[in-house]
């Protein structure tokens, strides 16, 4: 199976791309946001490179001018020379300190900026992105790829600057001292360039597989943790482990291949560098002894500095080769991070809309019209991307303050209707009017800030009960939080807890029951005071006693608000102003609870079936029966 995954991965188009320097240009732009820091960093690097180039010339001077003659007068120059040498070393140390401190700060700054852009994009993306994107993919980008790229840009970019400057300086000194011998040494550079091109594609391919598998493994960890109870109850440990072993095996093989290729690359470059040094030593040594084609004569000091430049030349070349190999590795991360930041939003406000109403990060509430809650679907057609049409020529008018209940089979289009109302999706054709105006002529935030949405499985954030209720309105006082809880009857269980409103709910509300979480979500909605309210299967997974509390909470929440209720338990919608039966994306029945019972159609059959089931269950506890509520 592992081999099949590798083969499948290699077939993907993304693994056939060459290194895209436009992507790196985008990422390096994050560094150039910090110009002052870069100027100081680059100045320090060039200064360090300059001092590195001076050392061989100091050695040349010491050998030819002081040591070679061996006179007392020349030897007396040694203390001054040594003092100057120490001074240069200290200056170089200061340059290195500046380099390390600035590079570290630049790394953190780049990571901060990229994370801000990536998280901002995640806040802007519509529901459709999260429908088709695994959590592991997103987490791998945010947690793994971004720090790696910031480190690569901050450190490798400065190392590359130093290495490039030093190589150019070495070449200039070599050619100025003896251009023929310098050209002989540089003959090994073309083979090194060929090797870089040869290894580029192979290393990059393996690292792309590694990054892809890292996303899958992160997703497997997430699912394994979130689904631990299901795994235990279905005794899936062995199968899960086998699947995880297969996924991690693919990553292991690709990582080993990449490591082997990188391990081969550096020694080959080192060998070629040694060949260049050997050539310089043989030809230069011969010239010192007697005139050759490379020159009439050469002093020991010149030969020493020449060999030093030759040896030092290939050290930064090797470093550049290593950076290049690392670049191949990081290319896969760069592609994925930029693809996240560049992900287009399926739902966008036009420039004129943003200019007038602002966006979710900079709203201009002073320009917002009042929202009353009149909603109209006008000839709506909708299909999910790559899917069949869910709604076709759908029409519905909901008046301000009206409560509409949606009933129907799974997949009939109920949730699609409420998601369109909330503008989590937009219609493929037709218009949705809010207070008589196409809601695309208003900002998304204008609508969604006035929405209250309670899901079947409500999400609570880590923190206290008070914090989660206040999430509906951050500036709410403690008294307002308590009043919201009282209105939906959540105060009864909250006050029984040891820490009351300061009780920690745990991750995702794990320390509370489903019914308790649902009541807190209702309190959160009450505090937000929405104009349009959506209740999506909010009572389908709770006990009967809690359902009574929630039904009472629903009456409080729905009062004077336009409301859409998607219901499985029909007992929660009997008091709705209008009940719509949705089948195959169309309204097949419409009316009040009593009117639909008189029709004796789909709703009647569904309601009587539920009533019979509930009555049977009740008789197991209470032998006294009752008639159907009409």
Coordinates of C-alpha atoms in Angstrom, one line a residue:
X1 CA 0.0 0.0 0.0
X2 CA 2.9 2.4 0.8
X3 CA 4.3 1.9 -2.7
X4 CA 0.9 2.7 -4.2
X5 CA 0.7 5.9 -2.2
X6 CA 4.2 6.9 -3.4
X7 CA 3.2 6.2 -7.0
X8 CA -0.1 8.0 -6.6
X9 CA 1.7 11.0 -5.1
X10 CA 4.2 11.2 -7.9
X11 CA 1.4 11.4 -10.4
X12 CA 0.1 14.6 -9.0
X13 CA 0.8 17.6 -11.0
X14 CA 2.3 19.5 -8.1
X15 CA 5.2 17.0 -7.9
X16 CA 6.1 17.7 -11.5
X17 CA 6.6 21.4 -11.1
X18 CA 10.1 23.0 -11.2
X19 CA 11.3 25.3 -8.5
X20 CA 9.2 28.4 -8.8
X21 CA 11.3 31.5 -8.0
X22 CA 8.1 33.6 -8.1
X23 CA 7.1 31.8 -4.9
X24 CA 10.4 32.6 -3.2
X25 CA 10.1 36.2 -4.4
X26 CA 6.8 36.4 -2.6
X27 CA 8.3 34.9 0.6
X28 CA 11.5 37.1 0.5
X29 CA 9.2 40.1 0.3
X30 CA 8.2 39.4 4.0
X31 CA 11.9 40.0 4.9
X32 CA 12.0 43.3 3.0
X33 CA 9.2 44.5 5.2
X34 CA 11.9 45.0 7.9
X35 CA 14.3 47.1 5.9
X36 CA 16.2 48.6 8.7
X37 CA 16.9 45.2 10.2
X38 CA 18.0 43.9 6.8
X39 CA 20.3 46.9 6.1
X40 CA 22.1 46.3 9.5
X41 CA 22.2 42.5 8.9
X42 CA 23.5 42.7 5.3
X43 CA 26.1 45.3 6.4
X44 CA 27.3 43.0 9.1
X45 CA 27.5 40.1 6.7
X46 CA 29.4 42.0 4.0
X47 CA 31.8 43.3 6.7
X48 CA 32.4 39.7 8.0
X49 CA 33.0 38.5 4.4
X50 CA 35.5 41.4 3.8
X51 CA 37.5 40.5 6.9
X52 CA 37.5 36.8 5.8
X53 CA 39.0 38.0 2.5
X54 CA 41.7 40.0 4.3
X55 CA 43.1 37.1 6.4
X56 CA 45.0 35.4 3.5
X57 CA 46.6 38.8 2.6
X58 CA 47.7 39.2 6.2
X59 CA 49.3 35.7 6.0
X60 CA 51.0 36.7 2.8
X61 CA 52.4 39.8 4.3
X62 CA 53.6 38.0 7.4
X63 CA 55.4 35.3 5.4
X64 CA 57.0 37.4 2.7
X65 CA 57.7 40.6 4.6
X66 CA 58.5 39.4 8.1
X67 CA 59.2 35.6 8.4
X68 CA 61.0 35.0 5.0
X69 CA 63.7 37.5 5.6
X70 CA 64.2 36.5 9.3
X71 CA 66.0 39.7 10.1
X72 CA 65.8 41.3 13.6
X73 CA 64.3 44.4 12.2
X74 CA 61.5 42.5 10.4
X75 CA 60.9 40.3 13.4
X76 CA 60.3 43.4 15.5
X77 CA 57.2 44.1 13.4
X78 CA 55.5 40.9 14.7
X79 CA 54.0 42.4 17.9
X80 CA 52.3 45.2 16.0
X81 CA 51.2 42.8 13.4
X82 CA 49.8 40.4 16.0
X83 CA 48.0 43.4 17.7
X84 CA 46.4 44.4 14.4
X85 CA 45.4 40.8 13.8
X86 CA 43.7 40.6 17.1
X87 CA 41.9 43.9 16.5
X88 CA 40.5 42.5 13.2
X89 CA 39.4 39.3 14.9
X90 CA 37.5 41.4 17.5
X91 CA 35.8 43.4 14.8
X92 CA 34.8 40.2 13.0
X93 CA 33.4 38.9 16.3
X94 CA 31.2 42.0 16.6
X95 CA 30.0 41.5 13.1
X96 CA 29.1 37.9 13.8
X97 CA 27.2 38.9 17.0
X98 CA 25.1 41.4 15.0
X99 CA 24.5 38.8 12.3
X100 CA 23.3 36.1 14.7
X101 CA 21.1 38.5 16.8
X102 CA 19.5 40.2 13.7
X103 CA 19.0 36.9 11.9
X104 CA 17.2 35.5 14.9
X105 CA 15.0 38.5 15.2
X106 CA 14.3 38.5 11.4
X107 CA 13.3 34.8 11.6
X108 CA 10.7 35.5 14.3
X109 CA 9.4 38.6 12.5
X110 CA 8.9 36.7 9.2
X111 CA 7.2 33.8 10.9
X112 CA 4.9 36.4 12.7
X113 CA 4.0 38.1 9.4
X114 CA 3.3 34.9 7.5
X115 CA 1.2 33.5 10.3
X116 CA -0.9 36.7 10.4
X117 CA -1.5 36.6 6.7
X118 CA -2.3 32.8 6.8
X119 CA -4.7 33.1 9.8
X120 CA -6.3 36.2 8.3
X121 CA -7.0 34.2 5.1
X122 CA -8.5 31.3 7.2
X123 CA -10.9 33.9 8.7
X124 CA -11.9 35.1 5.3
X125 CA -12.5 31.8 3.6
X126 CA -16.0 30.6 3.2
X127 CA -17.5 27.3 4.4
X128 CA -16.8 25.6 1.1
X129 CA -13.1 25.7 1.8
X130 CA -13.5 23.9 5.1
X131 CA -15.9 21.4 3.5
X132 CA -13.2 20.1 1.2
X133 CA -9.9 20.8 3.2
X134 CA -8.7 18.4 5.9
X135 CA -7.8 19.9 9.3
X136 CA -4.4 18.1 9.1
X137 CA -3.6 20.0 5.9
X138 CA -4.2 23.4 7.5
X139 CA -2.4 22.5 10.8
X140 CA 0.7 21.3 8.9
X141 CA 0.9 24.6 7.0
X142 CA 0.5 26.7 10.2
X143 CA 2.6 24.6 12.6
X144 CA 5.2 23.0 10.4
X145 CA 5.8 24.8 7.2
X146 CA 5.7 28.4 8.3
X147 CA 8.5 28.2 11.0
X148 CA 10.6 26.2 8.5
X149 CA 10.2 28.9 5.8
X150 CA 11.0 31.8 8.2
X151 CA 14.1 30.0 9.3
X152 CA 15.1 29.3 5.7
X153 CA 14.6 32.9 4.6
X154 CA 16.3 34.6 7.6
X155 CA 19.4 32.4 8.0
X156 CA 19.9 31.0 4.5
X157 CA 19.4 34.3 2.8
X158 CA 22.1 35.9 4.9
X159 CA 24.4 32.9 4.6
X160 CA 23.9 33.1 0.8
X161 CA 24.8 36.8 0.8
X162 CA 28.0 36.1 2.8
X163 CA 28.9 33.1 0.6
X164 CA 28.2 34.9 -2.6
X165 CA 30.2 38.0 -1.5
X166 CA 33.1 35.8 -0.3
X167 CA 33.2 33.7 -3.5
X168 CA 33.3 36.8 -5.7
X169 CA 36.1 38.3 -3.5
X170 CA 38.1 35.0 -3.7
X171 CA 37.8 34.9 -7.5
X172 CA 38.9 38.6 -7.8
X173 CA 42.0 38.0 -5.6
X174 CA 42.9 34.7 -7.3
X175 CA 42.7 36.3 -10.8
X176 CA 44.6 39.4 -9.6
X177 CA 47.4 37.4 -8.1
X178 CA 47.8 34.9 -11.0
X179 CA 45.0 34.8 -13.6
X180 CA 46.3 31.7 -15.3
X181 CA 46.4 29.7 -12.1
X182 CA 43.1 31.2 -11.1
X183 CA 41.4 29.9 -14.2
X184 CA 42.9 26.5 -13.6
X185 CA 41.3 26.4 -10.1
X186 CA 37.9 27.7 -11.4
X187 CA 37.7 24.9 -13.9
X188 CA 35.9 22.7 -11.3
X189 CA 33.0 25.2 -11.0
X190 CA 31.1 24.1 -14.1
X191 CA 30.9 20.4 -12.9
X192 CA 29.6 21.7 -9.5
X193 CA 26.9 23.7 -11.4
X194 CA 25.9 20.6 -13.3
X195 CA 25.6 18.6 -10.1
X196 CA 23.3 21.2 -8.6
X197 CA 20.9 20.9 -11.6
X198 CA 21.2 17.1 -11.5
X199 CA 20.3 16.8 -7.8
X200 CA 17.7 19.5 -7.9
X201 CA 14.8 17.6 -9.3
X202 CA 15.5 14.4 -7.3
X203 CA 15.8 16.1 -4.0
X204 CA 12.7 18.3 -4.6
X205 CA 10.6 15.3 -5.6
X206 CA 11.2 13.5 -2.4
X207 CA 10.7 16.5 -0.2
X208 CA 7.4 17.2 -1.8
X209 CA 6.3 13.7 -0.9
X210 CA 7.5 14.2 2.6
X211 CA 5.5 17.4 3.0
X212 CA 2.3 15.8 1.6
X213 CA 2.6 12.8 3.9
X214 CA 3.3 15.2 6.8
X215 CA -0.2 16.7 6.2
X216 CA -1.7 13.2 6.1
X217 CA 0.0 12.2 9.3
X218 CA -1.0 15.4 11.1
X219 CA -4.6 14.6 10.0
X220 CA -4.3 11.0 11.2
X221 CA -3.1 12.3 14.6
X222 CA -6.1 14.7 14.7
X223 CA -8.6 12.0 13.8
X224 CA -7.0 9.5 16.2
X225 CA -7.3 11.9 19.1
X226 CA -10.8 13.3 18.3
X227 CA -12.1 9.8 17.5
X228 CA -10.5 8.0 20.4
X229 CA -13.9 6.9 21.9
X230 CA -15.1 5.5 18.5
X231 CA -11.9 3.7 18.0
X232 CA -12.2 2.0 21.4
X233 CA -15.8 1.0 21.1
X234 CA -15.3 -0.4 17.6
X235 CA -12.0 -2.1 18.5
X236 CA -10.2 -0.4 15.6
X237 CA -6.8 0.0 17.2
X238 CA -5.1 -2.6 15.1
X239 CA -6.5 -1.4 11.8
X240 CA -5.8 2.3 12.7
X241 CA -2.2 1.4 13.6
X242 CA -1.7 -0.5 10.3
X243 CA -3.1 2.5 8.3
X244 CA -0.9 5.0 10.2
X245 CA 2.1 2.7 9.8
X246 CA 1.5 2.7 6.1
X247 CA 1.2 6.5 5.9
X248 CA 4.3 7.1 8.0
X249 CA 6.2 4.4 6.1
X250 CA 5.7 6.5 2.9
X251 CA 7.1 9.5 4.6
X252 CA 10.0 7.5 6.0
X253 CA 11.0 6.2 2.6
X254 CA 10.8 9.5 1.0
X255 CA 12.8 11.1 3.8
X256 CA 15.5 8.5 3.6
X257 CA 15.8 9.0 -0.2
X258 CA 16.1 12.8 0.3
X259 CA 18.7 12.3 3.0
X260 CA 20.7 10.0 0.8
X261 CA 20.6 12.3 -2.1
X262 CA 21.7 15.3 0.1
X263 CA 24.4 13.2 1.7
X264 CA 25.8 12.3 -1.8
X265 CA 25.6 15.8 -3.0
X266 CA 27.8 17.5 -0.4
X267 CA 30.7 15.0 -0.5
X268 CA 30.9 15.2 -4.3
X269 CA 31.1 19.0 -4.1
X270 CA 33.8 18.6 -1.4
X271 CA 35.8 16.2 -3.6
X272 CA 35.7 18.6 -6.5
X273 CA 36.8 21.4 -4.2
X274 CA 39.8 19.2 -3.1
X275 CA 40.6 18.6 -6.8
X276 CA 40.8 22.4 -7.3
X277 CA 43.0 22.8 -4.3
X278 CA 45.3 20.0 -5.4
X279 CA 45.6 21.7 -8.9
X280 CA 46.5 25.0 -7.3
X281 CA 49.1 23.4 -4.9
X282 CA 50.8 21.4 -7.7
X283 CA 50.9 24.2 -10.3
X284 CA 51.7 26.9 -7.8
X285 CA 54.3 24.9 -6.0
X286 CA 56.0 24.2 -9.3
X287 CA 56.0 27.9 -10.1
X288 CA 57.7 28.7 -6.8
X289 CA 60.5 26.3 -7.6
X290 CA 61.0 27.3 -11.2
X291 CA 59.2 29.3 -13.9
X292 CA 56.3 27.5 -15.6
X293 CA 53.5 28.4 -18.0
X294 CA 51.6 29.9 -15.0
X295 CA 54.3 32.5 -14.4
X296 CA 57.9 33.4 -14.0
X297 CA 58.0 33.0 -10.2
X298 CA 55.8 33.0 -7.1
X299 CA 56.8 33.7 -3.5
X300 CA 55.9 31.4 -0.6
X301 CA 53.6 34.1 0.8
X302 CA 51.7 34.4 -2.5
X303 CA 51.4 30.6 -2.8
X304 CA 50.2 30.4 0.8
X305 CA 47.5 33.1 0.2
X306 CA 46.6 31.5 -3.1
X307 CA 46.1 28.1 -1.5
X308 CA 44.1 29.7 1.3
X309 CA 41.8 31.4 -1.2
X310 CA 41.4 28.2 -3.1
X311 CA 40.6 26.2 0.0
X312 CA 38.3 28.9 1.3
X313 CA 36.6 29.3 -2.1
X314 CA 35.1 25.9 -2.0
X315 CA 33.9 26.2 1.5
X316 CA 31.2 28.8 0.6
X317 CA 30.6 26.9 -2.6
X318 CA 29.8 23.9 -0.6
X319 CA 27.7 26.1 1.7
X320 CA 25.8 27.5 -1.3
X321 CA 25.3 23.9 -2.5
X322 CA 23.9 23.0 0.9
X323 CA 21.6 26.0 0.8
X324 CA 20.5 25.0 -2.7
X325 CA 19.7 21.5 -1.4
X326 CA 17.8 23.0 1.5
X327 CA 16.0 25.3 -1.0
X328 CA 14.7 22.1 -2.8
X329 CA 13.5 20.8 0.5
X330 CA 11.7 24.0 1.5
X331 CA 10.2 24.5 -1.9
X332 CA 7.4 22.1 -1.1
X333 CA 6.6 24.0 2.1
X334 CA 6.8 27.3 0.2
X335 CA 4.2 26.0 -2.4
X336 CA 1.8 24.9 0.3
X337 CA 2.0 28.1 2.4
X338 CA 1.6 30.4 -0.6
X339 CA -1.2 28.3 -1.9
X340 CA -3.0 28.8 1.4
X341 CA -2.5 32.5 1.4
X342 CA -3.5 32.8 -2.2
X343 CA -6.6 30.6 -1.9
X344 CA -9.4 32.5 -3.5
X345 CA -12.6 33.2 -1.4
X346 CA -15.7 31.8 -3.0
X347 CA -17.7 34.7 -1.5
X348 CA -16.3 38.2 -1.9
X349 CA -17.7 41.6 -1.4
X350 CA -17.1 44.0 -4.3
X351 CA -14.7 46.9 -4.0
X352 CA -17.6 49.4 -3.8
X353 CA -19.2 47.4 -1.1
X354 CA -16.0 47.2 1.0
X355 CA -15.3 50.9 0.4
X356 CA -18.8 51.7 1.9
X357 CA -19.4 49.0 4.5
X358 CA -15.8 47.9 5.3
X359 CA -14.8 44.2 5.8
X360 CA -14.6 41.8 8.7
X361 CA -11.3 43.3 9.9
X362 CA -12.3 47.0 9.4
X363 CA -16.1 47.3 9.5
X364 CA -17.7 50.7 8.8
X365 CA -20.8 50.2 11.0
X366 CA -21.7 53.9 10.7
X367 CA -22.8 53.1 7.1
X368 CA -24.8 50.0 7.9
X369 CA -28.5 50.1 7.2
X370 CA -30.8 48.7 9.9
X371 CA -31.7 45.0 9.3
X372 CA -35.4 44.2 9.9
X373 CA -35.5 40.5 8.9
X374 CA -37.6 40.3 5.8
X375 CA -36.1 37.5 3.6
X376 CA -37.0 36.5 0.1
X377 CA -35.7 33.7 -2.1
X378 CA -36.3 34.8 -5.7
X379 CA -36.0 32.1 -8.4
X380 CA -33.0 30.5 -6.6
X381 CA -30.9 27.8 -8.2
X382 CA -28.0 26.3 -6.3
X383 CA -25.4 23.6 -6.8
X384 CA -22.3 22.7 -4.7
X385 CA -19.1 22.7 -6.7
X386 CA -18.8 19.5 -8.6
X387 CA -22.2 18.3 -7.4
X388 CA -25.7 18.1 -8.6
X389 CA -28.2 20.9 -8.2
X390 CA -29.8 21.0 -4.7
X391 CA -32.3 23.8 -5.4
X392 CA -33.8 24.8 -8.7
X393 CA -36.1 27.8 -9.3
X394 CA -36.8 28.0 -5.6
X395 CA -39.0 30.8 -4.3
X396 CA -39.9 31.7 -0.7
X397 CA -40.8 34.9 1.1
X398 CA -40.4 35.1 4.9
X399 CA -41.8 38.2 6.6
X400 CA -40.1 40.1 9.4
X401 CA -40.5 38.2 12.7
X402 CA -41.9 35.1 11.1
X403 CA -40.8 31.6 12.3
X404 CA -40.3 29.1 9.4
X405 CA -39.7 25.4 10.1
X406 CA -38.1 23.2 7.5
X407 CA -38.9 19.5 7.4
X408 CA -37.8 16.8 5.0
X409 CA -35.5 13.9 4.3
X410 CA -31.8 14.0 4.6
X411 CA -30.3 15.7 1.6
X412 CA -33.6 17.4 0.6
X413 CA -32.0 20.9 0.8
X414 CA -33.0 22.1 4.3
X415 CA -29.5 23.0 5.5
X416 CA -28.7 24.5 2.1
X417 CA -31.5 26.9 2.4
X418 CA -30.4 28.2 5.8
X419 CA -26.7 28.3 4.7
X420 CA -27.9 30.5 1.8
X421 CA -29.8 32.7 4.1
X422 CA -26.6 33.2 6.2
X423 CA -24.6 33.8 3.0
X424 CA -22.2 31.0 3.9
X425 CA -22.9 30.1 0.3
X426 CA -24.3 32.2 -2.5
X427 CA -26.9 31.1 -5.0
X428 CA -25.7 29.9 -8.4
X429 CA -28.6 31.8 -10.0
X430 CA -31.3 34.1 -8.7
X431 CA -31.4 36.5 -5.8
X432 CA -31.8 36.5 -2.0
X433 CA -33.3 39.7 -0.8
X434 CA -32.9 41.0 2.8
X435 CA -35.4 43.8 3.5
X436 CA -36.0 44.1 -0.3
X437 CA -32.3 44.4 -1.3
X438 CA -30.0 41.7 -2.8
X439 CA -27.7 40.8 0.1
X440 CA -24.8 40.9 -2.3
X441 CA -25.2 44.7 -2.3
X442 CA -24.4 44.6 1.4
X443 CA -21.2 43.4 3.2
X444 CA -21.1 39.9 4.5
X445 CA -20.4 41.2 8.0
X446 CA -23.5 43.4 7.8
X447 CA -25.7 40.3 7.6
X448 CA -23.7 37.8 9.6
X449 CA -23.2 40.1 12.6
X450 CA -27.0 40.1 12.9
X451 CA -27.3 36.3 12.7
X452 CA -27.8 33.8 15.5
X453 CA -26.9 30.3 14.5
X454 CA -27.3 27.2 16.8
X455 CA -25.9 24.0 15.4
X456 CA -26.9 20.4 16.2
X457 CA -23.5 20.0 17.9
X458 CA -22.7 23.4 19.3
X459 CA -19.0 24.4 19.6
X460 CA -17.6 25.8 22.8
X461 CA -14.2 27.3 23.0
X462 CA -11.7 26.4 25.7
X463 CA -12.3 28.7 28.7
X464 CA -15.0 29.3 31.2
X465 CA -18.8 29.2 30.8
X466 CA -18.9 33.0 31.2
X467 CA -16.3 33.4 28.5
X468 CA -18.3 31.2 26.1
X469 CA -21.5 33.1 26.6
X470 CA -19.7 36.4 26.3
X471 CA -18.3 35.3 22.9
X472 CA -21.7 36.5 21.6
X473 CA -20.8 40.0 22.6
X474 CA -17.3 40.7 23.9
X475 CA -18.2 43.9 25.7
X476 CA -21.1 42.3 27.7
X477 CA -21.0 42.8 31.5
X478 CA -21.2 39.9 33.9
X479 CA -24.8 40.9 34.8
X480 CA -25.7 40.7 31.1
X481 CA -24.1 37.3 30.8
X482 CA -26.1 36.0 33.8
X483 CA -29.4 37.5 32.4
X484 CA -28.8 35.8 29.0
X485 CA -28.3 32.5 30.8
X486 CA -31.4 33.0 32.9
X487 CA -33.6 33.7 29.9
X488 CA -32.8 30.4 28.3
X489 CA -32.9 28.5 31.7
X490 CA -29.2 27.7 31.6
X491 CA -28.7 29.3 35.0
X492 CA -30.2 26.4 36.8
X493 CA -27.4 24.0 36.0
X494 CA -24.6 26.6 35.9
X495 CA -25.2 27.7 39.5
X496 CA -25.1 24.1 40.7
X497 CA -21.5 23.8 39.4
X498 CA -18.7 24.3 42.0
X499 CA -17.3 27.4 40.2
X500 CA -20.5 28.4 38.6
X501 CA -20.0 30.7 35.6
X502 CA -16.2 30.4 36.0
X503 CA -16.3 26.6 35.4
X504 CA -13.9 25.5 32.7
X505 CA -15.8 23.8 29.8
X506 CA -12.8 21.8 28.5
X507 CA -11.7 21.5 24.9
X508 CA -14.8 21.7 22.7
X509 CA -17.0 21.7 25.8
X510 CA -16.0 18.1 26.7
X511 CA -16.8 18.6 30.4
X512 CA -20.4 19.4 29.7
X513 CA -23.3 17.4 28.4
X514 CA -24.7 18.0 24.9
X515 CA -27.8 19.6 26.4
X516 CA -25.8 21.9 28.6
X517 CA -23.6 23.0 25.7
X518 CA -26.8 23.7 23.7
X519 CA -28.2 25.9 26.5
X520 CA -24.9 27.8 26.6
X521 CA -25.0 28.3 22.9
X522 CA -28.6 29.7 23.2
X523 CA -27.5 32.1 25.9
X524 CA -24.6 33.2 23.6
X525 CA -27.2 33.9 20.8
X526 CA -29.5 35.8 23.2
X527 CA -26.5 38.0 24.3
X528 CA -25.7 38.8 20.6
X529 CA -29.3 39.9 20.0
X530 CA -29.6 38.8 16.4
X531 CA -32.3 39.9 13.9
X532 CA -32.3 36.6 12.0
X533 CA -32.1 33.3 13.9
X534 CA -31.2 29.8 12.6
X535 CA -31.7 26.6 14.5
X536 CA -30.2 23.6 12.8
X537 CA -31.3 20.3 14.3
X538 CA -30.5 21.7 17.8
X539 CA -32.7 19.1 19.7
X540 CA -31.9 15.9 17.8
X541 CA -29.3 14.5 20.2
X542 CA -30.5 15.5 23.6
X543 CA -32.7 13.9 26.3
X544 CA -36.4 14.7 26.7
X545 CA -35.9 16.7 30.0
X546 CA -33.3 18.9 28.4
X547 CA -35.5 19.3 25.3
X548 CA -38.2 20.8 27.5
X549 CA -35.8 23.5 28.7
X550 CA -34.5 24.1 25.2
X551 CA -38.0 24.4 23.8
X552 CA -38.6 27.1 26.4
X553 CA -35.3 28.7 25.4
X554 CA -36.4 28.6 21.8
X555 CA -39.5 30.6 22.5
X556 CA -37.4 33.3 24.2
X557 CA -34.9 33.4 21.4
X558 CA -37.4 33.5 18.6
X559 CA -39.5 36.3 20.0
X560 CA -39.7 39.2 17.4
X561 CA -37.0 37.6 15.3
X562 CA -37.1 36.1 11.8
X563 CA -36.3 32.5 12.4
X564 CA -35.5 29.4 10.4
X565 CA -35.7 26.0 12.2
X566 CA -34.4 22.8 10.6
X567 CA -36.0 20.1 12.7
X568 CA -35.9 16.4 13.1
X569 CA -38.1 16.3 16.2
X570 CA -41.4 17.8 15.1
X571 CA -42.4 18.5 18.6
X572 CA -40.1 21.6 18.5
X573 CA -41.9 23.2 15.5
X574 CA -45.5 22.8 16.3
X575 CA -45.8 26.5 17.2
X576 CA -44.0 27.7 14.0
X577 CA -45.9 30.3 11.9
X578 CA -45.2 28.2 8.8
X579 CA -43.9 24.7 8.3
X580 CA -42.4 23.8 4.9
X581 CA -41.9 20.3 3.7
X582 CA -38.8 20.2 1.5
X583 CA -38.4 17.3 -0.9
X584 CA -35.8 17.2 -3.7
X585 CA -35.1 21.0 -3.3
X586 CA -38.8 22.0 -3.6
X587 CA -41.6 23.0 -1.3
X588 CA -44.2 20.2 -1.5
X589 CA -46.3 21.2 1.6
X590 CA -46.7 24.5 3.4
X591 CA -48.8 25.6 6.4
X592 CA -49.2 25.5 10.1
X593 CA -48.9 22.4 12.2
X594 CA -52.7 21.8 12.3
X595 CA -53.2 22.7 8.6
X596 CA -50.6 20.1 7.5
X597 CA -52.1 17.4 9.7
X598 CA -55.4 18.0 8.0
X599 CA -53.7 17.5 4.6
X600 CA -52.7 14.0 5.6
X601 CA -49.6 14.2 3.4
X602 CA -45.9 13.7 4.0
X603 CA -45.9 15.8 7.2
X604 CA -48.9 13.9 8.6
X605 CA -47.2 10.6 8.0
X606 CA -43.9 11.8 9.5
X607 CA -45.6 13.3 12.6
X608 CA -47.9 10.4 13.4
X609 CA -44.9 8.0 13.0
X610 CA -42.9 10.0 15.5
X611 CA -45.8 10.3 17.8
X612 CA -46.4 6.6 17.8
X613 CA -42.7 5.9 18.5
X614 CA -42.7 8.5 21.4
X615 CA -46.0 7.1 22.8
X616 CA -44.6 3.5 22.7
X617 CA -41.5 4.7 24.6
X618 CA -43.5 6.6 27.1
X619 CA -45.8 3.6 27.8
X620 CA -42.7 1.6 28.8
X621 CA -42.4 4.1 31.7
X622 CA -46.0 5.5 32.1
X623 CA -48.8 3.0 31.3
X624 CA -51.3 5.9 30.9
X625 CA -51.7 6.8 27.2
X626 CA -52.8 9.9 25.3
X627 CA -54.2 10.9 21.9
X628 CA -52.4 12.6 19.1
X629 CA -52.1 16.3 19.4
X630 CA -53.9 18.0 16.5

